[in-house]
JSON list of C-alpha atoms in Angstrom, two decimals:
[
{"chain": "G", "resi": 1, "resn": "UNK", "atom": "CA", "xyz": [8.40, -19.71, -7.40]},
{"chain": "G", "resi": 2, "resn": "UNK", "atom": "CA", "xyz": [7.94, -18.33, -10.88]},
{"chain": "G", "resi": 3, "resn": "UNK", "atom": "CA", "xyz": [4.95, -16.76, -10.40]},
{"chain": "G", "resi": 4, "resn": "UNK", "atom": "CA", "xyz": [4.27, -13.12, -10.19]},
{"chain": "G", "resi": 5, "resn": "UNK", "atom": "CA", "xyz": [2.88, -12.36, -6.37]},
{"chain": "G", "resi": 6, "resn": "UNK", "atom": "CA", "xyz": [-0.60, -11.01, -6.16]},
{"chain": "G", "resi": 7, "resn": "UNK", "atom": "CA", "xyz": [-1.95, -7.86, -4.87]},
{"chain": "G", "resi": 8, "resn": "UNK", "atom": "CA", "xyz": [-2.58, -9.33, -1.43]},
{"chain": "G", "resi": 9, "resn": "UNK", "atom": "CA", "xyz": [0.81, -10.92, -1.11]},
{"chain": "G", "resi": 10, "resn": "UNK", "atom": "CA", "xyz": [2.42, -7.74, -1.92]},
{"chain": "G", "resi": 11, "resn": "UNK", "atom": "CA", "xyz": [0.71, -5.67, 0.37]},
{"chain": "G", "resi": 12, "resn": "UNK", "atom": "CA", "xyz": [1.32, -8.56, 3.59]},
{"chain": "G", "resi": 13, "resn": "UNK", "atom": "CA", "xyz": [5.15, -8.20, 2.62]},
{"chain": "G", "resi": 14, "resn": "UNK", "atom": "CA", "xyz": [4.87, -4.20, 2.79]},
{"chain": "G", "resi": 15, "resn": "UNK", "atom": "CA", "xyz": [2.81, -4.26, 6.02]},
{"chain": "G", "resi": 16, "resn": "UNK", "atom": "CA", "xyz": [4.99, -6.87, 7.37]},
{"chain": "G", "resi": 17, "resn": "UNK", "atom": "CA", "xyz": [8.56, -5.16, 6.60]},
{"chain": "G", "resi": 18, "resn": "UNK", "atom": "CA", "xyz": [7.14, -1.62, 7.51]},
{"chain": "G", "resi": 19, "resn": "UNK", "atom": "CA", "xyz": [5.61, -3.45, 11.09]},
{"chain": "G", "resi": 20, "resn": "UNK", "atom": "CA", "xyz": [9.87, -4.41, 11.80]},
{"chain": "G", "resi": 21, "resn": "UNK", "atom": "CA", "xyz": [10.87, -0.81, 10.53]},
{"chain": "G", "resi": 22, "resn": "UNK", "atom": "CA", "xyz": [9.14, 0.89, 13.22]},
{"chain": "G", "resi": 23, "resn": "UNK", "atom": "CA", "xyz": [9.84, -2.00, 15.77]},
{"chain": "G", "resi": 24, "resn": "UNK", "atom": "CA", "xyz": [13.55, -1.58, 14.89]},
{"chain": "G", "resi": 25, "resn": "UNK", "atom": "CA", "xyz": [13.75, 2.51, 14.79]},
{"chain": "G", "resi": 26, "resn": "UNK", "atom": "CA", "xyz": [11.71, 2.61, 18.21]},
{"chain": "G", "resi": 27, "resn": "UNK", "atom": "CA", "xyz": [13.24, -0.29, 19.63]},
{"chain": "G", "resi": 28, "resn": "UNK", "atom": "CA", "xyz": [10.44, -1.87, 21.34]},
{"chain": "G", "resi": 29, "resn": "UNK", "atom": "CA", "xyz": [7.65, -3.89, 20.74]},
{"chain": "G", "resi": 30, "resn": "UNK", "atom": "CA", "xyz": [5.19, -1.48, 23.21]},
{"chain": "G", "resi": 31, "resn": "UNK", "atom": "CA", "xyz": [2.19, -1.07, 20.90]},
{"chain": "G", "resi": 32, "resn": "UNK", "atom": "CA", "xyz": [1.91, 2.85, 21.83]},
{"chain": "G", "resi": 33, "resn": "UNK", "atom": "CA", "xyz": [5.50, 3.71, 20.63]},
{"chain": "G", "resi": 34, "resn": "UNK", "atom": "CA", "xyz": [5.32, 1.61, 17.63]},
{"chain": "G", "resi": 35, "resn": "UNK", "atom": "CA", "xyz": [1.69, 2.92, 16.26]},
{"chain": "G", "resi": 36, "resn": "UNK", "atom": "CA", "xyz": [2.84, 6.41, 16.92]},
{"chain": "G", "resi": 37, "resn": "UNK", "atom": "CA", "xyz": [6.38, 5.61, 14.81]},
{"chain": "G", "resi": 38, "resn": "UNK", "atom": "CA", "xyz": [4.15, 3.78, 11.61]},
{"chain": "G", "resi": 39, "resn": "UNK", "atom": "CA", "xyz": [1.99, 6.99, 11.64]},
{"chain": "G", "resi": 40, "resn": "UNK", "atom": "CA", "xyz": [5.02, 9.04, 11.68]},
{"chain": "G", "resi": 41, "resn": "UNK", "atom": "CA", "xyz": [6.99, 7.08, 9.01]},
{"chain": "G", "resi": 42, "resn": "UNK", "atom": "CA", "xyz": [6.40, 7.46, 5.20]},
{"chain": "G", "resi": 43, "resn": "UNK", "atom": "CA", "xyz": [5.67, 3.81, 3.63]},
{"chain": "G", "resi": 44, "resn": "UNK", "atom": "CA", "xyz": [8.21, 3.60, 0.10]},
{"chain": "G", "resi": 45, "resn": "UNK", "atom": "CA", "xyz": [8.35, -0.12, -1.03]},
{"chain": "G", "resi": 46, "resn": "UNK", "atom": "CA", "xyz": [7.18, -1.87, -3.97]},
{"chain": "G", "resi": 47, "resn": "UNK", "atom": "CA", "xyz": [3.88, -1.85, -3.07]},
{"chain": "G", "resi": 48, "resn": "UNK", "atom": "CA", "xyz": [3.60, 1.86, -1.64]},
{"chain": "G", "resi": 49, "resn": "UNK", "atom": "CA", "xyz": [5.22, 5.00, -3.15]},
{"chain": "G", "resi": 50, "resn": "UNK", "atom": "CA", "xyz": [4.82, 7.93, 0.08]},
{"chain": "G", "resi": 51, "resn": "UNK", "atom": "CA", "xyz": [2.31, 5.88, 1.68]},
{"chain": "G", "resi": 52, "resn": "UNK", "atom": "CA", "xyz": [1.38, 6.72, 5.34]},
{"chain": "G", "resi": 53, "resn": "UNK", "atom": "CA", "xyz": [-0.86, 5.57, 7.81]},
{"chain": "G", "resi": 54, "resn": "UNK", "atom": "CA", "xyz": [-3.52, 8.60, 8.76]},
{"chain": "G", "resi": 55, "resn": "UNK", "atom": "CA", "xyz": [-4.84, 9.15, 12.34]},
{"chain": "G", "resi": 56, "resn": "UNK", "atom": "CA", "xyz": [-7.87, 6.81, 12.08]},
{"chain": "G", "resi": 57, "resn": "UNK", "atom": "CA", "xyz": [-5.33, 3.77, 11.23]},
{"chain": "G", "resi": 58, "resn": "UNK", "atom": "CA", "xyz": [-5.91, 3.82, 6.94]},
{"chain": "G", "resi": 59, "resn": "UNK", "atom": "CA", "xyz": [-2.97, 2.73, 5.41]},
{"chain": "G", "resi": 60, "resn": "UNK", "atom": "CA", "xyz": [-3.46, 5.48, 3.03]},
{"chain": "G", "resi": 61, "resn": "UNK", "atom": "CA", "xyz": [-1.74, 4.67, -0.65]},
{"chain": "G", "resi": 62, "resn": "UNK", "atom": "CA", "xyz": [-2.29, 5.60, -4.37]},
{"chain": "G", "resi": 63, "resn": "UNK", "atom": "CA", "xyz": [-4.31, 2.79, -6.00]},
{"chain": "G", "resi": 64, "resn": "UNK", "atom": "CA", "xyz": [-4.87, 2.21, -9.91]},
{"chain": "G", "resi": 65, "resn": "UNK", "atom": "CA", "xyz": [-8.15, 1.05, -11.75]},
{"chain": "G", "resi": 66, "resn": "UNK", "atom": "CA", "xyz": [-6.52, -1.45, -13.93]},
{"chain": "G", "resi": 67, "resn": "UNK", "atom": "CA", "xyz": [-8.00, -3.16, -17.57]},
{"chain": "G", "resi": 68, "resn": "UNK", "atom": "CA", "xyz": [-7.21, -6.92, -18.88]},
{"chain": "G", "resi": 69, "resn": "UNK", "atom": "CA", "xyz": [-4.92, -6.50, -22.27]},
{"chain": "G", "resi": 70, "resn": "UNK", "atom": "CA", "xyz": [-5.87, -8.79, -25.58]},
{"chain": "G", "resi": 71, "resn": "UNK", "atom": "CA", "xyz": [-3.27, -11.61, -25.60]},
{"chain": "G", "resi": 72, "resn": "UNK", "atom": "CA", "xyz": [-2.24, -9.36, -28.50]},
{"chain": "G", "resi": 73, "resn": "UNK", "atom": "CA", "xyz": [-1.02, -6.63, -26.29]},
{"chain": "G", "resi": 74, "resn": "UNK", "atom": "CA", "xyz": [0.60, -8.19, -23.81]},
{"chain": "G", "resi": 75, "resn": "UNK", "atom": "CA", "xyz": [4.25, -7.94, -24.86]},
{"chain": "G", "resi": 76, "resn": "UNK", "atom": "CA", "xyz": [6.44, -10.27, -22.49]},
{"chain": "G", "resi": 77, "resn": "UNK", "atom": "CA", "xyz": [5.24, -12.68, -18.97]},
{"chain": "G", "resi": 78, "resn": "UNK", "atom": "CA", "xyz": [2.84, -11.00, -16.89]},
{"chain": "G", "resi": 79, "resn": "UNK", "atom": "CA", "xyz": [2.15, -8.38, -19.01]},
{"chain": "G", "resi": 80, "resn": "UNK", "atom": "CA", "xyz": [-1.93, -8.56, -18.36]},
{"chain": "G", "resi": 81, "resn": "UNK", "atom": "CA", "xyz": [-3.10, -5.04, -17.50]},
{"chain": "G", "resi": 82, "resn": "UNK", "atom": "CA", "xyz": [-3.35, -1.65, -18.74]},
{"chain": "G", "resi": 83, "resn": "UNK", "atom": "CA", "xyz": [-3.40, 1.42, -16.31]},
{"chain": "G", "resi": 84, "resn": "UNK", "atom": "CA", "xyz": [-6.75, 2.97, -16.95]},
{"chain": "G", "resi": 85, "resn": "UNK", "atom": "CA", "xyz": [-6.46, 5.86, -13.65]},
{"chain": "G", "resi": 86, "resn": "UNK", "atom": "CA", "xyz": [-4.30, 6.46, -10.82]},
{"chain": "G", "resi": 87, "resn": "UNK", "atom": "CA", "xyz": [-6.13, 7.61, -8.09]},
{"chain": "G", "resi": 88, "resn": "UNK", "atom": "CA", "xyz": [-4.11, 9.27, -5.30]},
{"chain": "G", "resi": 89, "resn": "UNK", "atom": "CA", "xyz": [-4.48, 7.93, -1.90]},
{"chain": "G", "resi": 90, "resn": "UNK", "atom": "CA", "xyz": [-6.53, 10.91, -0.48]},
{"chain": "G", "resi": 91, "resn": "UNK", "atom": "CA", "xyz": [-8.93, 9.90, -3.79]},
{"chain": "G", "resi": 92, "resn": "UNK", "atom": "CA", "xyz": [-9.11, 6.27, -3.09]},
{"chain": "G", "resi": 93, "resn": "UNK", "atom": "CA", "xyz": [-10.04, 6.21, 0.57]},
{"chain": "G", "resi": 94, "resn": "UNK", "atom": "CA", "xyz": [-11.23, 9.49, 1.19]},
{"chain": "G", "resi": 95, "resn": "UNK", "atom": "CA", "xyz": [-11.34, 11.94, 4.22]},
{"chain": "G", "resi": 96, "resn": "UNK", "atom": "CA", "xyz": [-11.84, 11.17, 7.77]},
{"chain": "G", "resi": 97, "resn": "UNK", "atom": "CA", "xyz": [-15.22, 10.73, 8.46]},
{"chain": "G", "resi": 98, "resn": "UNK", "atom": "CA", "xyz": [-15.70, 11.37, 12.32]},
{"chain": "G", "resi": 99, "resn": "UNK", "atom": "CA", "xyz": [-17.29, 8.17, 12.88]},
{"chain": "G", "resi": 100, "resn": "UNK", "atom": "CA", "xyz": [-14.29, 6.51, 14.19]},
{"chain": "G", "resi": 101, "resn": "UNK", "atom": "CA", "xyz": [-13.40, 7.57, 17.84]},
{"chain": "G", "resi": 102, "resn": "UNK", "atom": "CA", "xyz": [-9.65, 6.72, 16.96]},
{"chain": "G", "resi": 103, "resn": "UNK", "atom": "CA", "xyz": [-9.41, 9.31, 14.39]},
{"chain": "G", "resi": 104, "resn": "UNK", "atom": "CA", "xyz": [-9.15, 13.03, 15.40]},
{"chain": "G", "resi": 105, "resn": "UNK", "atom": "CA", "xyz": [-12.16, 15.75, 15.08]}
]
């Protein structure tokens, strides 16, 4: 398509080919087996590096706060942001709270 895929894109491919992981190594579609392999498995794609899905059903992931480069320093095609801070996952979506009755106490 010659154009770069966006954030959300990215992240429905990563969901979508870690889903058919889990269906594949568990070899079912029952919904119990395959939630309990996707919390098991580590998520390492392009979109996730040692991602994992915690207890209360996060997709928990390192995220970045990104900045807009000056057309001066972008350097080649879809060169628009800087890193400004990586935040690890546990950062970025922080801890369990309790309230959900999925997660564990």
């Amino acid at each position: 398509m010659s154009k770069q895929p966006t954030m959300d894109q990215a992240g429905v491919y990563s969901a979508t080919m870690t889903y058919l992981k889990a269906l594949k190594t568990v070899g079912t579609t029952d919904s119990d087996k395959v939630m309990a392999e996707l919390k098991r498995m580590k998520i390492k794609d392009m979109f996730a590096n040692e991602g994992y899905i915690r207890a209360d059903g996060v997709m928990i992931h390192d995220m970045y706060v990104m900045q807009v480069k000056s057309p001066q320093e972008s350097k080649y095609p879809w060169d628009y942001y800087k890193v400004v801070k990586k935040m690890n996952g546990e950062e970025a979506f922080g801890p369990i709270t309790g309230l959900c009755p999925l997660a564990s106490k």
